[in-house]
Coordinates of C-alpha atoms in Angstrom, one line a residue:
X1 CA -10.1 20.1 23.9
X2 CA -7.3 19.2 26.7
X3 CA -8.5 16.2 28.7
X4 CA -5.5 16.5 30.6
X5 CA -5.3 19.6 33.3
X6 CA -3.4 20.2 36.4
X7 CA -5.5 20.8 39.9
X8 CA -3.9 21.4 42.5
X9 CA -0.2 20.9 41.4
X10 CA -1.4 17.3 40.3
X11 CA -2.0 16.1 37.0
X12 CA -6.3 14.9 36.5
X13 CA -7.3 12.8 33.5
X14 CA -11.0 13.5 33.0
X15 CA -11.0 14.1 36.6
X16 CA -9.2 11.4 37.7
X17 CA -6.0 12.3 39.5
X18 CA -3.0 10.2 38.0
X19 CA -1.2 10.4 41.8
X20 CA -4.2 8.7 43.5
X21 CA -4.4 6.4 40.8
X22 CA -0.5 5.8 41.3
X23 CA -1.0 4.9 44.6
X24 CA -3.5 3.0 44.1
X25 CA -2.5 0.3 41.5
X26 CA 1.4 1.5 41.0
X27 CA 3.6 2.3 38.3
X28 CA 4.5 2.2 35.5
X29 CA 1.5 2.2 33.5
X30 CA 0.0 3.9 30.6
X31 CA -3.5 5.9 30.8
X32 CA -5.7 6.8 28.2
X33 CA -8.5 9.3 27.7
X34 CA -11.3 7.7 25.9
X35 CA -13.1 11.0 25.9
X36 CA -10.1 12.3 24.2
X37 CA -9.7 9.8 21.9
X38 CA -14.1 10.2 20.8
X39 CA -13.3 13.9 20.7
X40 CA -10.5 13.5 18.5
X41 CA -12.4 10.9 16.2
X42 CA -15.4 13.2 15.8
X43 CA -13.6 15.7 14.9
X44 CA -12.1 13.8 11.9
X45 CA -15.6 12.2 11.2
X46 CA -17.0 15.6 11.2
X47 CA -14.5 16.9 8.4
X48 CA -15.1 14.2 6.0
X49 CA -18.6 13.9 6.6
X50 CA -19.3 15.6 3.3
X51 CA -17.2 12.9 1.5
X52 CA -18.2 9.5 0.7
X53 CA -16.0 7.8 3.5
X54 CA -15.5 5.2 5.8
X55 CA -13.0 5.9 8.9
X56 CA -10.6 2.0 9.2
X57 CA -8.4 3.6 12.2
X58 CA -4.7 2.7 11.8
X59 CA -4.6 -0.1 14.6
X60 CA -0.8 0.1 14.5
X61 CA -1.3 3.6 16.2
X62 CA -2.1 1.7 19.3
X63 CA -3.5 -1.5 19.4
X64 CA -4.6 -1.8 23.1
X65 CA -8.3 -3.7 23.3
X66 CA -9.7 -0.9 25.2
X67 CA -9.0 2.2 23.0
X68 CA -9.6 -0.6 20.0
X69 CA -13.8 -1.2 21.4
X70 CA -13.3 2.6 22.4
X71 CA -13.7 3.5 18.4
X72 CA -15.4 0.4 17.7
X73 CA -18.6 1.7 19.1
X74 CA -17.5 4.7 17.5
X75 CA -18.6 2.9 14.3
X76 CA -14.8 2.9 13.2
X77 CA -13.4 -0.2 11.3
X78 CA -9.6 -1.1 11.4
X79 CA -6.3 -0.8 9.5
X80 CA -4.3 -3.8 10.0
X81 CA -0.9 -4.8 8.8
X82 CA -0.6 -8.2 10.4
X83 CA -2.6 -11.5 11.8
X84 CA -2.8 -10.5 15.0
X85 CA -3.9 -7.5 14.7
X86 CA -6.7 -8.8 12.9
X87 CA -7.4 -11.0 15.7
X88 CA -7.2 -8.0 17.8
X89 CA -9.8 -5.9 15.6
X90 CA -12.0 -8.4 16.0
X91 CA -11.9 -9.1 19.8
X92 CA -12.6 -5.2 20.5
X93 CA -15.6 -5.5 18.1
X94 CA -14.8 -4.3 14.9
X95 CA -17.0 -5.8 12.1
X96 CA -14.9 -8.1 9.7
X97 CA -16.3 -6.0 6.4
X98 CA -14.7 -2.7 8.0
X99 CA -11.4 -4.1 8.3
X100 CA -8.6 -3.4 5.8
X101 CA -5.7 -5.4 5.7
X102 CA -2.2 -3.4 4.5
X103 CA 1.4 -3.9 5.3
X104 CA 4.5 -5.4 3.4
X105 CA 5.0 -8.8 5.4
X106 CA 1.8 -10.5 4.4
X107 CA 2.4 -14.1 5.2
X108 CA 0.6 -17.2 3.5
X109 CA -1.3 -18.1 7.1
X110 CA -2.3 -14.7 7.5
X111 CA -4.1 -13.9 4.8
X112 CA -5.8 -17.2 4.5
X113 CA -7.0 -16.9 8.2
X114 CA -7.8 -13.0 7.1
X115 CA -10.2 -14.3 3.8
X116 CA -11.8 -17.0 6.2
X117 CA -12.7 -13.8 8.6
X118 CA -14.3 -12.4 5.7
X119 CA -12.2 -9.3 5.7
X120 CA -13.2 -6.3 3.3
X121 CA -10.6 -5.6 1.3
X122 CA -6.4 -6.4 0.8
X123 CA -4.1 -4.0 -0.2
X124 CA -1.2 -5.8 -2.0
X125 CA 2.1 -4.2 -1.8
X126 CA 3.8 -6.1 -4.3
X127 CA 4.1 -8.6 -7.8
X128 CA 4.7 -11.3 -5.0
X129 CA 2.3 -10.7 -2.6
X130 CA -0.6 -10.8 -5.6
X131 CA 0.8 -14.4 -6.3
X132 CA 0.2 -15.2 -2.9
X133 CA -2.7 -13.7 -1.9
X134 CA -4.1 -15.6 -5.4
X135 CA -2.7 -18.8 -3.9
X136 CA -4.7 -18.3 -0.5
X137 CA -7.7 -16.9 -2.0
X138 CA -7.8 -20.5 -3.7
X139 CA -6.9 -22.2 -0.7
X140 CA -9.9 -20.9 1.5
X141 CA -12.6 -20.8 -2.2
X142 CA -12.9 -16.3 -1.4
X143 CA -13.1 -14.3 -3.9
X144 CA -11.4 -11.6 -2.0
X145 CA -11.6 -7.6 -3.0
X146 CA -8.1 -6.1 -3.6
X147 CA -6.6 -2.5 -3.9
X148 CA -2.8 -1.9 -5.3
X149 CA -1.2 0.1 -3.1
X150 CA 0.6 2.4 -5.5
X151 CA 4.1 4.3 -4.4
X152 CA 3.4 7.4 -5.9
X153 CA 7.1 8.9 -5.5
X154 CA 5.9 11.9 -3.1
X155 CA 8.0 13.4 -0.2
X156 CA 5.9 13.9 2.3
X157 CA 8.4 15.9 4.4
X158 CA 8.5 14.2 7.4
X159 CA 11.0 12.2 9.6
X160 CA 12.7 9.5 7.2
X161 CA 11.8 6.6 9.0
X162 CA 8.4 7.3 8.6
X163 CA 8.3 8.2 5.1
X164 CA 6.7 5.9 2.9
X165 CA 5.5 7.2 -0.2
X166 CA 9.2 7.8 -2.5
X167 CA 10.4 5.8 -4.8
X168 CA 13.7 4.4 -2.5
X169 CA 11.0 3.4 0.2
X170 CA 9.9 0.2 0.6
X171 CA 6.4 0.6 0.5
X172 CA 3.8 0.0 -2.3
X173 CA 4.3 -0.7 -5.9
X174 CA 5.8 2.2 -8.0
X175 CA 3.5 4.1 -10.7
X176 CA 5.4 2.8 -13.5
X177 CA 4.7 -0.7 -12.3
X178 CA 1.4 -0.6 -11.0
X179 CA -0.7 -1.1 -14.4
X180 CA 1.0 -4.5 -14.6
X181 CA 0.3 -5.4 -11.6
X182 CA -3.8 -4.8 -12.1
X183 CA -3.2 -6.8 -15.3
X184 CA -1.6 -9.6 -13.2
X185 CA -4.4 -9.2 -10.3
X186 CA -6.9 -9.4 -13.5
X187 CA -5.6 -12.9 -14.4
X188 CA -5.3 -14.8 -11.3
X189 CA -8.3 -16.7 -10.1
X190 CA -9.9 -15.0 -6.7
X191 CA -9.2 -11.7 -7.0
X192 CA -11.3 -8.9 -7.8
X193 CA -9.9 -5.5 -8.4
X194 CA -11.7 -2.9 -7.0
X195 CA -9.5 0.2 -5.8
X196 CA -6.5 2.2 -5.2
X197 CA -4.5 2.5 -1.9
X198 CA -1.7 5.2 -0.9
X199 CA -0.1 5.9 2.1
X200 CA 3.0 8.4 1.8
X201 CA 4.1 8.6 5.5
X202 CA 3.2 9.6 9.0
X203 CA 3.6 12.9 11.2
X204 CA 2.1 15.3 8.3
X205 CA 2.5 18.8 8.9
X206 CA 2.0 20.1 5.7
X207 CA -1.2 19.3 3.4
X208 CA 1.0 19.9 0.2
X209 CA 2.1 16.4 -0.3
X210 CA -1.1 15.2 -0.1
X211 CA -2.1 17.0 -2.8
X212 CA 0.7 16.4 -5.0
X213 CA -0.2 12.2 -4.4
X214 CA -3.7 12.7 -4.5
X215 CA -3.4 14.4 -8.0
X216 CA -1.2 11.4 -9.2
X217 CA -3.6 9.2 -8.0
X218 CA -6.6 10.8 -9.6
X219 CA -4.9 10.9 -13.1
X220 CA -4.1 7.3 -12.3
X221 CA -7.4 5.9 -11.8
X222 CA -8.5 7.9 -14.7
X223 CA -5.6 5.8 -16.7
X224 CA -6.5 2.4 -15.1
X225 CA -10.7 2.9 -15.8
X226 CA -9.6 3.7 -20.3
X227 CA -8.0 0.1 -19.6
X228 CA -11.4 -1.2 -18.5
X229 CA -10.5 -1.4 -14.8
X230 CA -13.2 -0.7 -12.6
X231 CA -11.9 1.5 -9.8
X232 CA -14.6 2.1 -6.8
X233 CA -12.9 2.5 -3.6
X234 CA -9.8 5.2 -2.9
X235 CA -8.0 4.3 0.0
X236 CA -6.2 7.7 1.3
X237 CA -4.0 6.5 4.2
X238 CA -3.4 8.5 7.2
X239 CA -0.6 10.4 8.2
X240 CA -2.0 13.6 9.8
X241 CA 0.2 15.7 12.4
X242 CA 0.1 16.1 16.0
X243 CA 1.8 19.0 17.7
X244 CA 4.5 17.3 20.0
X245 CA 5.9 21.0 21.0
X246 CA 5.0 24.0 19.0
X247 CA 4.0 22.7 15.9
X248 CA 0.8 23.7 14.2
X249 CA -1.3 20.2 13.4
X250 CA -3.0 20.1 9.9
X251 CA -6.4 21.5 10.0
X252 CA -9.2 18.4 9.3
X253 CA -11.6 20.7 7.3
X254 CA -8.6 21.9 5.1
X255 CA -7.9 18.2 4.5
X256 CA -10.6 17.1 3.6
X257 CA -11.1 20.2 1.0
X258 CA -7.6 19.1 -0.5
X259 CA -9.5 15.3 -0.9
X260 CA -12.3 17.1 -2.2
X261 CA -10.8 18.7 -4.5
X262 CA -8.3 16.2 -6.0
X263 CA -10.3 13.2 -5.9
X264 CA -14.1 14.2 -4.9
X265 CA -15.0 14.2 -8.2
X266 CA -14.5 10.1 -9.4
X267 CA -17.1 8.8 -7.7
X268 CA -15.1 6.1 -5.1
X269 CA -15.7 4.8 -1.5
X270 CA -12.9 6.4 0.2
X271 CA -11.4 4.8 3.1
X272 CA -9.5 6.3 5.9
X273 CA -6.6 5.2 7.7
X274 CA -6.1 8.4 10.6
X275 CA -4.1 6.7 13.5
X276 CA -1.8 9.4 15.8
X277 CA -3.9 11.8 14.8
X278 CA -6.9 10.0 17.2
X279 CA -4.8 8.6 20.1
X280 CA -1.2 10.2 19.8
X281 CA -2.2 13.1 22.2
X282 CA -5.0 11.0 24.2
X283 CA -2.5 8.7 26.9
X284 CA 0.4 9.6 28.8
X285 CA 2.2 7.4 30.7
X286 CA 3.2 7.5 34.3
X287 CA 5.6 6.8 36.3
X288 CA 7.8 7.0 40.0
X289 CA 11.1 9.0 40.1
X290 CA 13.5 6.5 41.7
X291 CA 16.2 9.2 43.0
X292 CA 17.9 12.3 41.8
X293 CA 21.3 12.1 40.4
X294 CA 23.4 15.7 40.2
X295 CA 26.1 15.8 37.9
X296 CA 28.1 18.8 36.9
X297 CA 26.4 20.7 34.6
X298 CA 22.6 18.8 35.0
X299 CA 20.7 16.9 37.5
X300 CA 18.9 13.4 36.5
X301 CA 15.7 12.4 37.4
X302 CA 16.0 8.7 37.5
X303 CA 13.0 6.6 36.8
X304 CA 11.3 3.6 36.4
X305 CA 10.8 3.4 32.9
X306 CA 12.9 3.2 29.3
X307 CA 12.6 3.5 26.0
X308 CA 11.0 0.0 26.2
X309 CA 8.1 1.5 27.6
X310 CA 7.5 4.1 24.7
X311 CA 6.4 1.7 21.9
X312 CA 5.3 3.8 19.6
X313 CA 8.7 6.1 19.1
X314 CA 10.4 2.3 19.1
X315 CA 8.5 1.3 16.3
X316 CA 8.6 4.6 14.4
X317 CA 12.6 3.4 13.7
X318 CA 11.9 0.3 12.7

């Protein structure tokens, strides 16, 4: 459903036109569709309402407070991969037990103000960040829940710099490793193991590599549960596709069938993490042309924005 249409010769979001608006309150600025970004959530809570899920949208996607309490009364918790987004989660009116806290660069602070919040669940990245989390666990008396976020060596065929789930990348804890690392989250005081957390990249276009990581990840768990480990929660990531030009996006339904049937039948709370897929194609941002420059071969239009303004390709390279 396009939220976005042309009257006129001028662009209307949800009936609004962009030039009035322009005038009225100047440029640059970004605007969003929150009816756009509910369509685009029910649409994904719709396919996986046959599964046992919760939705913890990818706050990283965008973290502006209005889109944030947009899903929020949505009944969406959060995916966050620092402090402040936490804090951010929290403000737009996200419940502390449906927020999930991921990322590499956990710091000490963080995660103790994260357990005092009462957080639902850490996914630990790495043999360090288990020591750590163990050490703040202590610090603030929680006994926090924890998933390993497992690397399970899958090219998910997407841009490079937002590939996440090979061996090379920097990202969870390879397969190899990840039994010791339950052992060592087994042994520390605070920490209770409860899950399993992948996330092989963003900008999906193919369902295949899910698959092929969803399978490892089944035949994992059942390898972690003969050890005595008590798996309950899957966390699945995001990573779903938007068209930017004339790619086709992944079909929801068709995902969740590959979930289904790869990891339907262990009996976990799986958790969620879509993020572009909700809000990539539900803002656009606006702006003045300053003047037209002709060179030889092309003209310019020359505005008054820059790639400073587009956060979310800058952050995609990082």
């Amino acid at each position: 459903m396009n939220h976005f249409r042309y009257r006129d010769g001028r662009l209307h979001v949800e009936g609004v036109c962009l030039t009035e608006l322009a005038e009225g309150i100047g440029t640059p600025f970004f605007c969003y569709s929150s009816a756009k970004i509910e369509y685009n959530y029910k649409v994904f809570a719709k396919a996986i309402a046959c599964l046992n899920a919760d939705i913890c949208y990818a706050v990283k996607a965008n973290s502006n407070i209005a889109v944030l309490a947009t899903l929020a009364r949505l009944g969406a918790g959060a995916d966050v991969v620092s402090g402040g987004e936490v804090e951010r989660a929290l403000a737009a009116g996200m419940p502390a037990e449906k927020i999930v806290f991921s990322g590499v660069g956990k710091t000490f602070d963080e995660l103790c103000s994260a357990l005092a919040r009462g957080i639902r669940r850490i996914n630990v990245e790495s043999f360090q960040e288990i020591d750590t989390l163990s050490e703040a666990a202590v610090a603030t008396g929680a006994n926090v829940e924890v998933a390993v976020r497992v690397n399970p060596d899958v090219d998910a065929k997407t841009h490079d710099k937002i590939s996440t789930g090979r061996q090379e990348d920097k990202f969870g804890i390879d397969l190899e490793l990840a039994k010791d690392a339950y052992a060592r989250v087994k042994e520390l005081p605070g920490l209770k193991v409860t899950g399993v957390a992948v996330h092989i990249g963003s900008q999906l276009l193919d369902l295949y590599p899910f698959r092929v990581a969803y399978n490892s990840l089944a035949e994992f768990v059942g390898q972690l549960r003969t050890e005595g480990n008590e798996i309950t929660e899957l966390d699945l990531g995001g990573g779903l596709g938007i068209p930017y030009g004339n790619e086709v996006a992944p079909d929801p339904v068709a995902y969740a069938a590959v979930v289904a049937e790869t990891v339907g039948d262990l009996n976990c709370q799986l958790t969620f993490e879509p993020g572009r897929s909700i809000v990539g194609d539900a803002g656009i941002l606006v702006t003045r042309v300053i003047s037209v420059k002709n060179g030889i071969a092309k003209r310019f239009c020359i505005v008054a924005v820059s790639y400073t303004h587009l956060t979310l390709p800058t952050s995609d390279l990082v």
